[in-house]
Coordinates of C-alpha atoms and ligand atoms in Angstrom, one line a residue:
M1 CA 0.0 0.0 0.0
M2 CA 1.0 3.6 -0.5
K3 CA 2.3 5.5 2.5
G4 CA 0.3 8.7 2.6
D5 CA 0.9 11.2 5.3
L6 CA -2.2 12.3 7.1
L7 CA -2.0 16.1 6.9
I8 CA -4.3 18.9 8.1
P9 CA -4.2 21.0 4.9
S10 CA -5.7 18.0 3.0
L11 CA -8.9 18.5 5.1
I12 CA -9.5 22.1 4.0
E13 CA -8.4 21.4 0.4
R14 CA -11.1 18.7 0.3
A15 CA -13.7 21.2 1.5
E16 CA -12.5 23.7 -1.1
K17 CA -12.5 21.2 -3.9
F18 CA -15.7 19.2 -3.2
F19 CA -17.8 21.5 -1.0
P20 CA -17.0 25.1 -2.1
K21 CA -20.7 26.1 -1.7
K22 CA -21.2 24.7 1.8
E23 CA -21.1 27.3 4.6
V24 CA -19.5 28.6 7.7
I25 CA -22.0 30.8 9.6
S26 CA -20.0 33.0 12.0
R27 CA -21.2 35.3 14.7
T28 CA -18.7 38.0 15.5
G29 CA -18.8 41.2 17.6
S30 CA -20.7 43.0 14.8
G31 CA -23.2 40.4 13.8
V32 CA -23.7 37.2 11.8
Q33 CA -21.6 36.6 8.7
R34 CA -21.8 33.8 6.1
F35 CA -18.9 32.4 4.2
T36 CA -18.6 29.5 1.8
Y37 CA -15.8 26.9 2.1
G38 CA -14.6 28.4 -1.2
E39 CA -14.2 31.8 0.6
I40 CA -12.8 30.3 3.8
G41 CA -10.3 28.3 1.7
R42 CA -9.0 31.4 -0.1
R43 CA -8.9 33.5 3.1
T44 CA -6.9 30.7 4.8
R45 CA -4.4 30.7 2.0
Q46 CA -4.0 34.5 2.3
L47 CA -3.4 34.1 6.0
A48 CA -0.9 31.2 5.5
D49 CA 1.0 33.4 3.0
K50 CA 1.1 36.3 5.4
L51 CA 2.3 34.1 8.3
T52 CA 5.0 32.8 6.0
Q53 CA 6.1 36.3 5.0
F54 CA 6.1 37.3 8.6
G55 CA 8.6 34.6 9.3
I56 CA 6.7 32.1 11.4
P57 CA 9.1 29.1 11.3
R58 CA 8.3 25.4 11.0
G59 CA 7.2 24.2 14.5
G60 CA 6.8 27.8 15.7
R61 CA 3.9 28.4 18.0
V62 CA 1.2 31.1 17.5
G63 CA -1.3 31.8 20.2
T64 CA -5.0 32.5 19.8
L65 CA -7.2 34.2 22.4
A66 CA -10.5 33.8 20.7
W67 CA -14.1 32.6 20.7
N68 CA -15.6 30.3 18.0
H69 CA -15.8 32.2 14.7
H70 CA -14.5 31.9 11.1
R71 CA -11.2 33.7 11.7
H72 CA -10.3 31.2 14.4
L73 CA -11.2 28.4 12.0
E74 CA -8.9 30.0 9.4
L75 CA -6.0 29.9 11.9
Y76 CA -6.8 26.2 12.7
F77 CA -5.8 25.5 9.1
A78 CA -3.3 28.2 8.1
L79 CA -0.9 27.6 10.9
P80 CA -0.6 23.8 10.6
G81 CA -0.7 24.4 6.8
I82 CA 2.7 26.1 6.9
G83 CA 4.1 23.6 9.4
A84 CA 3.5 25.9 12.4
V85 CA 1.4 25.2 15.5
V86 CA -1.9 26.7 16.5
H87 CA -1.8 27.2 20.2
T88 CA -5.3 27.8 21.5
I89 CA -5.3 29.6 24.8
N90 CA -8.2 29.4 27.2
I91 CA -9.4 33.0 27.6
R92 CA -11.0 32.2 30.9
L93 CA -7.9 31.3 32.8
S94 CA -6.3 33.7 35.3
P95 CA -4.0 36.3 33.8
E96 CA -1.1 34.6 35.6
H97 CA -1.8 31.3 34.0
I98 CA -2.2 33.0 30.6
V99 CA 1.2 34.6 30.9
Y100 CA 2.7 31.3 32.0
I101 CA 1.2 29.5 29.1
I102 CA 2.3 32.0 26.4
N103 CA 5.9 32.2 27.8
H104 CA 6.1 28.4 28.2
A105 CA 4.9 27.8 24.7
E106 CA 7.2 30.6 23.5
D107 CA 4.4 32.0 21.2
E108 CA 5.7 34.1 18.3
M109 CA 2.5 36.0 17.7
I110 CA -0.9 36.2 19.3
F111 CA -4.3 36.5 17.4
V112 CA -6.8 38.0 19.8
D113 CA -10.5 38.9 19.7
E114 CA -11.4 42.5 20.1
D115 CA -13.3 41.9 23.3
V116 CA -10.4 39.9 24.8
F117 CA -7.8 42.5 23.9
P118 CA -8.0 44.2 27.4
L119 CA -6.5 41.0 28.7
V120 CA -3.5 41.4 26.4
E121 CA -3.2 45.1 27.4
A122 CA -3.0 44.0 31.1
V123 CA -0.2 41.5 30.5
Y124 CA 1.7 42.3 27.3
D125 CA 4.8 43.6 29.0
K126 CA 5.2 40.2 30.7
L127 CA 5.2 38.2 27.4
K128 CA 8.8 37.3 26.5
T129 CA 8.6 36.0 23.0
V130 CA 5.5 37.6 21.3
K131 CA 6.6 39.8 18.4
A132 CA 3.1 41.0 17.2
F133 CA -0.6 41.0 18.1
V134 CA -3.3 40.6 15.4
V135 CA -6.7 41.8 16.6
M136 CA -9.6 39.9 15.0
T137 CA -12.1 42.8 14.5
D138 CA -14.6 43.8 11.9
G139 CA -13.9 47.5 12.7
E140 CA -11.2 49.8 13.8
L141 CA -8.2 48.8 15.8
P142 CA -8.4 49.7 19.5
D143 CA -6.4 52.7 20.6
T144 CA -3.6 51.1 22.6
K145 CA -0.2 51.4 24.0
V146 CA 0.6 47.8 23.1
P147 CA 3.3 47.8 20.3
N148 CA 3.0 45.9 17.0
V149 CA -0.7 45.5 16.8
Y150 CA -2.4 44.8 13.4
S151 CA -5.9 44.3 12.3
Y152 CA -6.7 40.8 10.9
E153 CA -8.5 41.9 7.8
E154 CA -5.9 44.6 6.9
W155 CA -3.1 42.1 7.6
I156 CA -4.3 39.3 5.4
K157 CA -5.5 41.6 2.6
D158 CA -2.3 41.4 0.5
G159 CA -1.7 37.7 1.2
D160 CA -1.8 35.5 -1.9
P161 CA -5.2 33.7 -2.2
S162 CA -3.6 31.0 -4.4
F163 CA -0.8 30.3 -1.9
Q164 CA 0.2 26.6 -2.0
Y165 CA 0.7 24.7 1.2
P166 CA 4.3 23.3 1.3
D167 CA 4.5 19.7 0.0
D168 CA 7.1 18.5 2.5
L169 CA 5.0 18.5 5.7
T170 CA 5.1 15.2 7.5
E171 CA 2.3 13.7 9.6
D172 CA 4.2 13.6 12.9
M173 CA 4.9 17.3 12.9
P174 CA 3.3 19.3 15.7
A175 CA 0.1 21.1 14.5
G176 CA -1.8 22.1 17.6
M177 CA -1.4 22.8 21.3
C178 CA -3.7 23.1 24.2
F179 CA -3.1 23.4 27.9
T180 CA -5.3 21.6 30.4
S181 CA -7.1 23.9 32.7
A182 CA -5.1 23.3 35.9
T183 CA -6.8 22.5 39.1
T184 CA -3.5 22.4 40.9
G185 CA -0.2 24.0 39.8
N186 CA 0.5 25.4 36.3
P187 CA -1.5 24.2 33.3
K188 CA 0.1 21.4 31.3
G189 CA 0.6 21.6 27.6
V190 CA -0.6 18.9 25.2
V191 CA 0.7 18.9 21.6
Y192 CA -1.4 17.4 18.7
T193 CA 0.1 16.3 15.5
H194 CA -1.2 16.3 11.9
R195 CA -1.7 12.6 12.1
S196 CA -3.5 12.6 15.5
T197 CA -5.8 15.4 14.3
V198 CA -6.8 13.6 11.0
L199 CA -7.3 10.3 12.7
H200 CA -9.4 11.9 15.5
S201 CA -11.5 13.5 12.8
M202 CA -12.1 10.1 11.3
G203 CA -12.9 8.8 14.7
L204 CA -15.6 11.5 15.2
S205 CA -17.1 10.8 11.9
M206 CA -17.7 7.0 12.3
A207 CA -21.3 6.0 12.4
D208 CA -21.1 4.4 15.8
S209 CA -19.3 7.4 17.4
V210 CA -20.6 10.9 16.7
A211 CA -21.4 10.1 13.1
L212 CA -20.7 13.5 11.8
S213 CA -21.5 13.9 8.1
E214 CA -21.7 16.3 5.3
Y215 CA -25.5 16.2 5.7
D216 CA -25.2 17.8 9.2
T217 CA -25.2 21.4 10.3
I218 CA -23.0 21.5 13.4
M219 CA -22.8 24.0 16.1
P220 CA -19.8 23.5 18.4
V221 CA -20.6 25.4 21.6
V222 CA -17.6 23.9 23.3
P223 CA -15.0 26.6 22.9
M224 CA -12.3 26.4 20.2
F225 CA -9.9 27.2 22.9
H226 CA -10.8 24.0 24.7
V227 CA -9.4 20.8 23.1
N228 CA -10.0 22.2 19.6
A229 CA -13.8 22.4 20.3
W230 CA -13.5 18.6 20.7
G231 CA -12.1 18.4 17.2
M232 CA -15.4 19.3 15.6
P233 CA -14.1 22.1 13.3
Y234 CA -11.4 19.8 11.8
A235 CA -13.9 16.9 11.2
S236 CA -16.6 19.2 9.9
T237 CA -14.3 20.9 7.4
M238 CA -13.0 17.5 6.3
L239 CA -16.5 16.4 5.5
G240 CA -17.8 19.7 4.1
T241 CA -20.4 20.0 6.9
N242 CA -22.0 23.4 7.5
Q243 CA -20.6 25.0 10.7
V244 CA -22.4 27.5 12.9
M245 CA -19.9 29.4 15.1
P246 CA -21.7 31.0 18.0
G247 CA -19.0 33.7 18.6
P248 CA -18.3 35.9 21.6
R249 CA -20.3 35.8 24.9
F250 CA -23.2 33.9 23.5
T251 CA -26.4 33.4 25.6
P252 CA -28.8 30.4 25.7
E253 CA -31.1 32.6 23.6
I254 CA -28.5 33.0 20.9
L255 CA -27.9 29.2 20.9
A256 CA -31.6 28.3 20.7
G257 CA -32.1 31.0 18.0
F258 CA -29.3 29.5 15.9
I259 CA -30.7 25.9 16.3
E260 CA -34.0 27.2 15.0
S261 CA -32.8 29.5 12.2
E262 CA -29.9 27.4 10.9
K263 CA -31.6 24.1 11.5
V264 CA -28.6 22.8 13.5
T265 CA -28.5 19.0 13.5
I266 CA -25.6 18.4 15.9
T267 CA -24.4 20.6 18.7
A268 CA -21.7 19.9 21.4
G269 CA -20.9 21.2 24.8
V270 CA -20.6 20.6 28.6
P271 CA -23.6 19.8 30.8
T272 CA -23.8 23.4 32.3
I273 CA -24.5 24.7 28.8
W274 CA -27.3 22.2 28.3
M275 CA -28.8 23.0 31.6
A276 CA -29.0 26.7 30.6
L277 CA -30.4 25.8 27.2
L278 CA -33.1 23.7 28.8
K279 CA -34.1 26.7 30.9
E280 CA -34.4 28.8 27.8
L281 CA -36.5 26.1 26.0
E282 CA -38.7 26.0 29.0
A283 CA -39.1 29.8 29.1
K284 CA -39.7 30.4 25.4
S285 CA -40.9 28.3 22.5
Y286 CA -38.3 27.3 19.8
D287 CA -38.4 24.8 17.0
V288 CA -35.5 22.5 17.8
S289 CA -36.8 19.6 15.7
S290 CA -33.8 19.7 13.4
L291 CA -31.5 18.4 16.2
R292 CA -30.4 14.8 15.9
A293 CA -27.8 14.9 18.6
V294 CA -26.9 17.0 21.5
V295 CA -23.4 15.8 22.3
C296 CA -22.4 16.2 25.9
G297 CA -19.1 15.6 27.6
G298 CA -16.6 17.3 29.9
S299 CA -18.5 16.2 33.0
A300 CA -21.0 13.4 33.6
A301 CA -24.4 14.0 32.0
P302 CA -27.1 13.7 34.6
M303 CA -29.7 11.1 33.6
G304 CA -32.5 13.6 34.4
M305 CA -31.1 16.0 31.7
I306 CA -30.9 13.2 29.1
K307 CA -34.5 12.4 29.8
T308 CA -35.7 16.0 29.6
F309 CA -34.0 16.4 26.2
E310 CA -35.5 13.2 24.8
Q311 CA -38.9 13.0 26.5
T312 CA -39.9 16.7 26.7
Y313 CA -38.2 18.0 23.5
N314 CA -37.8 14.8 21.4
V315 CA -34.1 15.7 21.0
P316 CA -31.6 12.7 20.9
F317 CA -28.8 13.0 23.4
L318 CA -25.3 11.6 23.1
H319 CA -23.0 11.3 26.1
A320 CA -19.3 11.1 25.4
Y321 CA -16.1 11.1 27.5
G322 CA -12.6 12.4 26.9
M323 CA -9.9 14.8 28.0
T324 CA -7.4 17.3 26.7
E325 CA -4.8 14.5 26.6
T326 CA -7.1 12.3 24.4
S327 CA -7.9 14.9 21.6
P328 CA -10.5 14.4 23.3
L329 CA -12.8 11.7 22.0
A330 CA -12.3 8.4 24.0
T331 CA -15.7 6.8 24.6
V332 CA -19.3 7.3 23.3
S333 CA -22.4 6.1 25.0
R334 CA -24.7 4.4 22.6
L335 CA -26.9 1.4 23.2
K336 CA -25.9 -1.8 21.4
S337 CA -28.3 -3.1 18.7
Y338 CA -29.6 -5.8 21.0
E339 CA -30.2 -3.4 23.9
L340 CA -32.8 -1.3 22.2
D341 CA -35.7 -3.3 23.7
L342 CA -34.5 -3.0 27.3
P343 CA -36.9 -1.4 29.7
E344 CA -36.8 2.4 29.4
E345 CA -35.3 3.1 32.8
E346 CA -32.5 0.6 32.1
R347 CA -31.8 2.2 28.7
F348 CA -31.4 5.7 30.3
K349 CA -29.2 4.3 33.0
K350 CA -26.9 2.8 30.5
R351 CA -26.7 5.9 28.4
A352 CA -25.9 8.0 31.4
K353 CA -22.7 6.0 31.6
Q354 CA -19.7 7.1 29.6
G355 CA -20.0 4.3 27.0
I356 CA -17.5 2.2 25.1
L357 CA -14.2 2.9 23.6
V358 CA -14.2 4.3 20.1
P359 CA -12.4 2.1 17.5
G360 CA -8.7 2.9 17.3
L361 CA -8.1 3.2 21.0
E362 CA -7.2 0.6 23.7
M363 CA -8.1 0.7 27.4
K364 CA -7.2 -1.0 30.7
V365 CA -8.9 -0.4 34.0
V366 CA -6.4 -1.1 36.8
G367 CA -7.3 -1.4 40.5
G368 CA -5.3 -2.4 43.5
G369 CA -5.0 -6.0 42.3
G370 CA -4.4 -5.4 38.6
E371 CA -7.0 -5.2 35.9
V372 CA -10.5 -5.1 37.3
A373 CA -13.2 -7.5 36.4
W374 CA -16.0 -6.3 34.0
N375 CA -18.6 -6.7 36.7
D376 CA -20.0 -3.1 37.0
E377 CA -18.6 -3.0 40.5
D378 CA -14.9 -3.1 40.9
M379 CA -13.3 0.3 40.5
G380 CA -9.9 1.1 38.9
E381 CA -8.1 3.9 37.1
L382 CA -8.8 4.2 33.4
L383 CA -5.6 3.8 31.3
L384 CA -5.7 4.7 27.5
R385 CA -3.5 4.4 24.5
G386 CA -3.9 5.0 20.8
P387 CA -2.9 7.2 17.9
W388 CA -4.7 10.3 19.2
I389 CA -3.7 10.0 22.9
A390 CA -0.8 12.2 24.0
D391 CA 2.4 10.6 25.1
D392 CA 3.8 13.5 27.2
Y393 CA 3.3 17.0 28.3
Y394 CA 5.1 19.8 26.6
K395 CA 8.4 20.5 28.3
D396 CA 7.1 19.4 31.7
D397 CA 8.3 16.9 34.3
R398 CA 4.8 16.1 35.3
G399 CA 4.5 13.8 32.3
E400 CA 6.3 11.1 34.2
E401 CA 3.3 10.5 36.4
A402 CA 0.7 10.5 33.7
F403 CA 2.4 8.6 30.9
V404 CA 3.8 5.3 32.1
D405 CA 4.9 2.3 30.0
G406 CA 3.1 3.6 26.9
W407 CA -0.3 4.2 28.7
L408 CA -2.0 7.5 29.7
H409 CA -3.1 7.3 33.3
T410 CA -6.3 9.4 33.1
G411 CA -6.7 10.0 36.8
D412 CA -10.3 9.0 36.3
V413 CA -11.7 6.1 38.4
C414 CA -14.3 3.9 36.7
T415 CA -16.2 0.6 36.7
V416 CA -16.7 -1.5 33.6
D417 CA -19.9 -3.6 33.0
E418 CA -20.1 -6.9 31.2
E419 CA -20.7 -5.1 27.9
G420 CA -17.4 -3.2 28.3
V421 CA -19.2 0.1 29.1
I422 CA -17.3 2.3 31.4
K423 CA -18.8 4.4 34.1
I424 CA -16.7 7.2 35.5
V425 CA -17.0 7.1 39.3
D426 CA -14.9 10.1 40.1
R427 CA -11.6 11.8 39.5
T428 CA -9.0 10.0 41.8
K429 CA -8.7 13.1 43.8
D430 CA -12.5 13.7 44.2
L431 CA -13.4 10.3 45.5
I432 CA -14.6 10.4 49.1
K433 CA -13.0 7.9 51.5
S434 CA -15.3 7.2 54.4
G435 CA -14.2 4.5 56.9
G436 CA -11.9 2.9 54.3
E437 CA -14.7 2.7 51.7
W438 CA -15.0 4.8 48.6
I439 CA -18.0 7.1 48.0
S440 CA -18.5 8.5 44.5
S441 CA -19.4 12.2 44.5
V442 CA -20.5 11.9 40.9
D443 CA -23.2 9.3 41.7
L444 CA -24.6 11.4 44.5
E445 CA -24.5 14.5 42.3
N446 CA -26.4 12.8 39.6
A447 CA -29.0 11.5 42.0
L448 CA -29.4 14.9 43.6
M449 CA -29.9 16.6 40.2
A450 CA -32.7 14.2 39.4
H451 CA -34.7 15.9 42.3
E452 CA -37.4 18.1 40.8
A453 CA -36.4 21.2 42.9
V454 CA -32.7 20.9 42.3
F455 CA -31.0 22.9 39.6
E456 CA -27.4 22.0 40.3
A457 CA -25.7 19.9 42.9
S458 CA -22.1 19.1 43.8
V459 CA -20.8 16.8 46.5
V460 CA -17.4 17.3 48.3
S461 CA -15.8 15.7 51.4
I462 CA -15.3 17.3 54.8
P463 CA -12.7 15.9 57.2
D464 CA -14.2 13.6 59.8
P465 CA -12.4 12.5 63.0
E466 CA -14.1 9.1 63.0
W467 CA -14.6 8.3 59.3
Q468 CA -11.7 10.2 57.8
E469 CA -13.9 11.9 55.2
R470 CA -17.7 12.4 54.9
P471 CA -19.8 13.7 52.0
V472 CA -21.6 17.0 52.1
A473 CA -24.1 18.1 49.4
C474 CA -24.1 21.6 48.0
V475 CA -27.4 22.3 46.3
V476 CA -28.7 25.1 44.1
L477 CA -32.5 25.1 43.8
H478 CA -34.5 26.0 40.8
E479 CA -35.9 29.6 41.0
G480 CA -39.1 29.6 42.9
K481 CA -38.7 26.0 44.3
M482 CA -38.3 25.1 47.9
S483 CA -36.8 22.1 49.7
T484 CA -35.2 21.1 53.0
K485 CA -32.2 19.1 54.0
E486 CA -34.5 16.4 55.4
E487 CA -36.5 16.2 52.2
I488 CA -33.4 16.0 50.0
L489 CA -31.9 13.2 52.2
D490 CA -35.2 11.3 52.2
F491 CA -35.1 11.5 48.4
L492 CA -31.6 10.0 48.3
R493 CA -32.2 7.4 51.0
P494 CA -33.8 4.6 48.9
Q495 CA -31.1 4.9 46.3
F496 CA -27.9 4.6 48.4
A497 CA -26.4 2.6 51.3
K498 CA -26.9 4.5 54.5
W499 CA -23.2 5.4 54.9
W500 CA -23.2 7.1 51.4
L501 CA -25.8 9.7 52.5
P502 CA -24.4 13.2 52.8
D503 CA -23.9 14.4 56.4
D504 CA -25.3 17.7 55.4
V505 CA -27.0 19.6 52.6
I506 CA -25.9 23.2 52.1
F507 CA -28.1 25.4 50.0
M508 CA -26.2 27.9 47.8
E509 CA -26.9 30.6 45.2
E510 CA -24.3 29.2 42.8
I511 CA -21.7 26.5 42.6
P512 CA -18.2 27.7 41.6
K513 CA -17.2 26.5 38.1
T514 CA -13.9 26.1 36.2
S515 CA -13.1 28.1 33.1
V516 CA -14.9 25.5 31.0
G517 CA -18.0 25.2 33.2
K518 CA -17.2 22.2 35.4
F519 CA -17.8 22.3 39.1
L520 CA -14.6 23.7 40.7
K521 CA -14.4 21.4 43.7
R522 CA -11.3 23.1 45.2
A523 CA -13.2 26.4 45.5
L524 CA -16.3 24.6 46.7
R525 CA -14.4 22.8 49.5
D526 CA -13.1 26.3 50.6
Q527 CA -16.6 27.6 50.6
V528 CA -17.9 24.7 52.6
K529 CA -15.0 25.1 55.1
A530 CA -15.9 28.8 55.5
H531 CA -19.6 27.9 55.9
Y532 CA -18.7 25.7 58.9
E533 CA -16.2 28.1 60.4
K534 CA -18.9 30.8 60.4
Q535 CA -21.3 28.6 62.4
Ligands
ADP601 P1 -9.3 19.7 32.3 O1 -8.5 20.7 31.6 O2 -10.3 20.3 33.3 O3 -8.7 18.5 32.8 P2 -10.5 18.2 30.3 O4 -11.6 18.6 29.4 O5 -9.3 17.7 29.8 O6 -10.3 19.5 31.1 O7 -11.1 17.3 31.4 C1 -11.1 16.0 31.3 C2 -11.8 15.3 32.5 O8 -13.2 15.7 32.5 C3 -11.7 13.8 32.4 O9 -10.5 13.4 32.9 C4 -12.9 13.5 33.3 O10 -12.6 13.6 34.7 C5 -13.9 14.6 33.0 N1 -14.9 14.2 32.0 C6 -14.9 14.4 30.7 N2 -16.0 13.9 30.1 C7 -16.7 13.3 31.1 C8 -17.9 12.6 31.1 N3 -18.6 12.4 30.0 N4 -18.3 12.1 32.3 C9 -17.6 12.3 33.4 N5 -16.5 13.0 33.5 C10 -16.0 13.5 32.3

């Protein structure tokens, strides 16, 4: 067989050649704009030419501080297209972490959204390697004291629209870079290659995984600064799928509006986004009948949410699991063909698990005594390997703990059932150890969120002199709903062993979240501690 390198430029060249009429619908600061893949292809070549003229070297990193829009998509292709690396930076991290990330990656340039530019103004003098900033604006450049600032449209204008991507790129060259949002210490960098990105795109497209297709209209709500919007922009461009980019500071109303007006068929994001969308759908009526999958990952999808989407709105839900280190797609939760006739409750229960491994990857679940039995009970850490799983962190000693003997140690504890379906029980560090036994905070959270008065719930441990640790539930109620500690505990009682029941229920206005909308347990533990100290 021929040995063909798997290269990112081939994805956009395919869209240009076979799907030049298909569209990218992009919401920017000034409104919604529509581009064809023909136009995006030409603009990307202009950008690639300008980056080459500017002197971005092979392997050089260029940072982006941007929302989901067409210009960000052009950078996704132009940078790998000239052999450079698109380094997507999470705009919601602290300024200290952003400075660390940019200096650690030694970014040559930064492309930044107009509304994120104040962040650059606050830290630019701490950036050691950045030679220029390009502001992605539809209008005038901001008046600023930051040196070497260009406007994107002006900058690419004299780039050559027939620029040819170099023909000596190889598939193992670095192409993308994303730092994990650190819960402790500095963020850790993961580098994606051309090969890993193309194979991951194929992984997303398989019928038994997300089944992305040219027939779809996709709206990635998960940010392009977070694990490449789960790889959706690469896979969609490869297939010629219409893409709806929801842009800066979108609201549930904007998302619901796009689903209705653009007839979105697939959308992808974390559970907190879907909770907010459900609230919007409840408050106002929208036509969401075009949706054939709401893809949900990043945190466990509560079963109640899956049911609401499917039973109230007739919208199919697809639960998936992965992490920055896994590009991210690792498992997808679909029923097997012979499980379709199971009782309804059992079907929902299965689909709230994280699912089975996508083809191309391998897994092991290792507990105290080696690999655990597939009995839905024994817990162990999930280990993964495969062609889109990272094998190290970028210039970071911490890789030694996570990447051992060719396997990624995910830090996620799970069980496996007899069908090979994994269920994430917790992150190793969030499991609650009570009297020598483990309690899963995730299981308790999911049960709590199924209570009709509960909007959000998170469970953390408090130190206990007798049991070592005990669970405490932090609960946010739906507006206008009432409940009490006793009532909530009574609701949990039939579902759990007695010693799993939280010792307390604290009602809160809001649960602190990470930059990508997950519960921030570290901050929550501090709040709980303060709550008890006040008493
Ligand atoms: P971070 O930068 O916060 O680590 P990631 O997106 O890489 O961001 O987070 C990956 C982690 O998120 C996983 O290791 C796992 O703990 C959690 N996670 C992702 N998807 C799911 C899911 N479907 N169910 C439960 N946990 C999930």
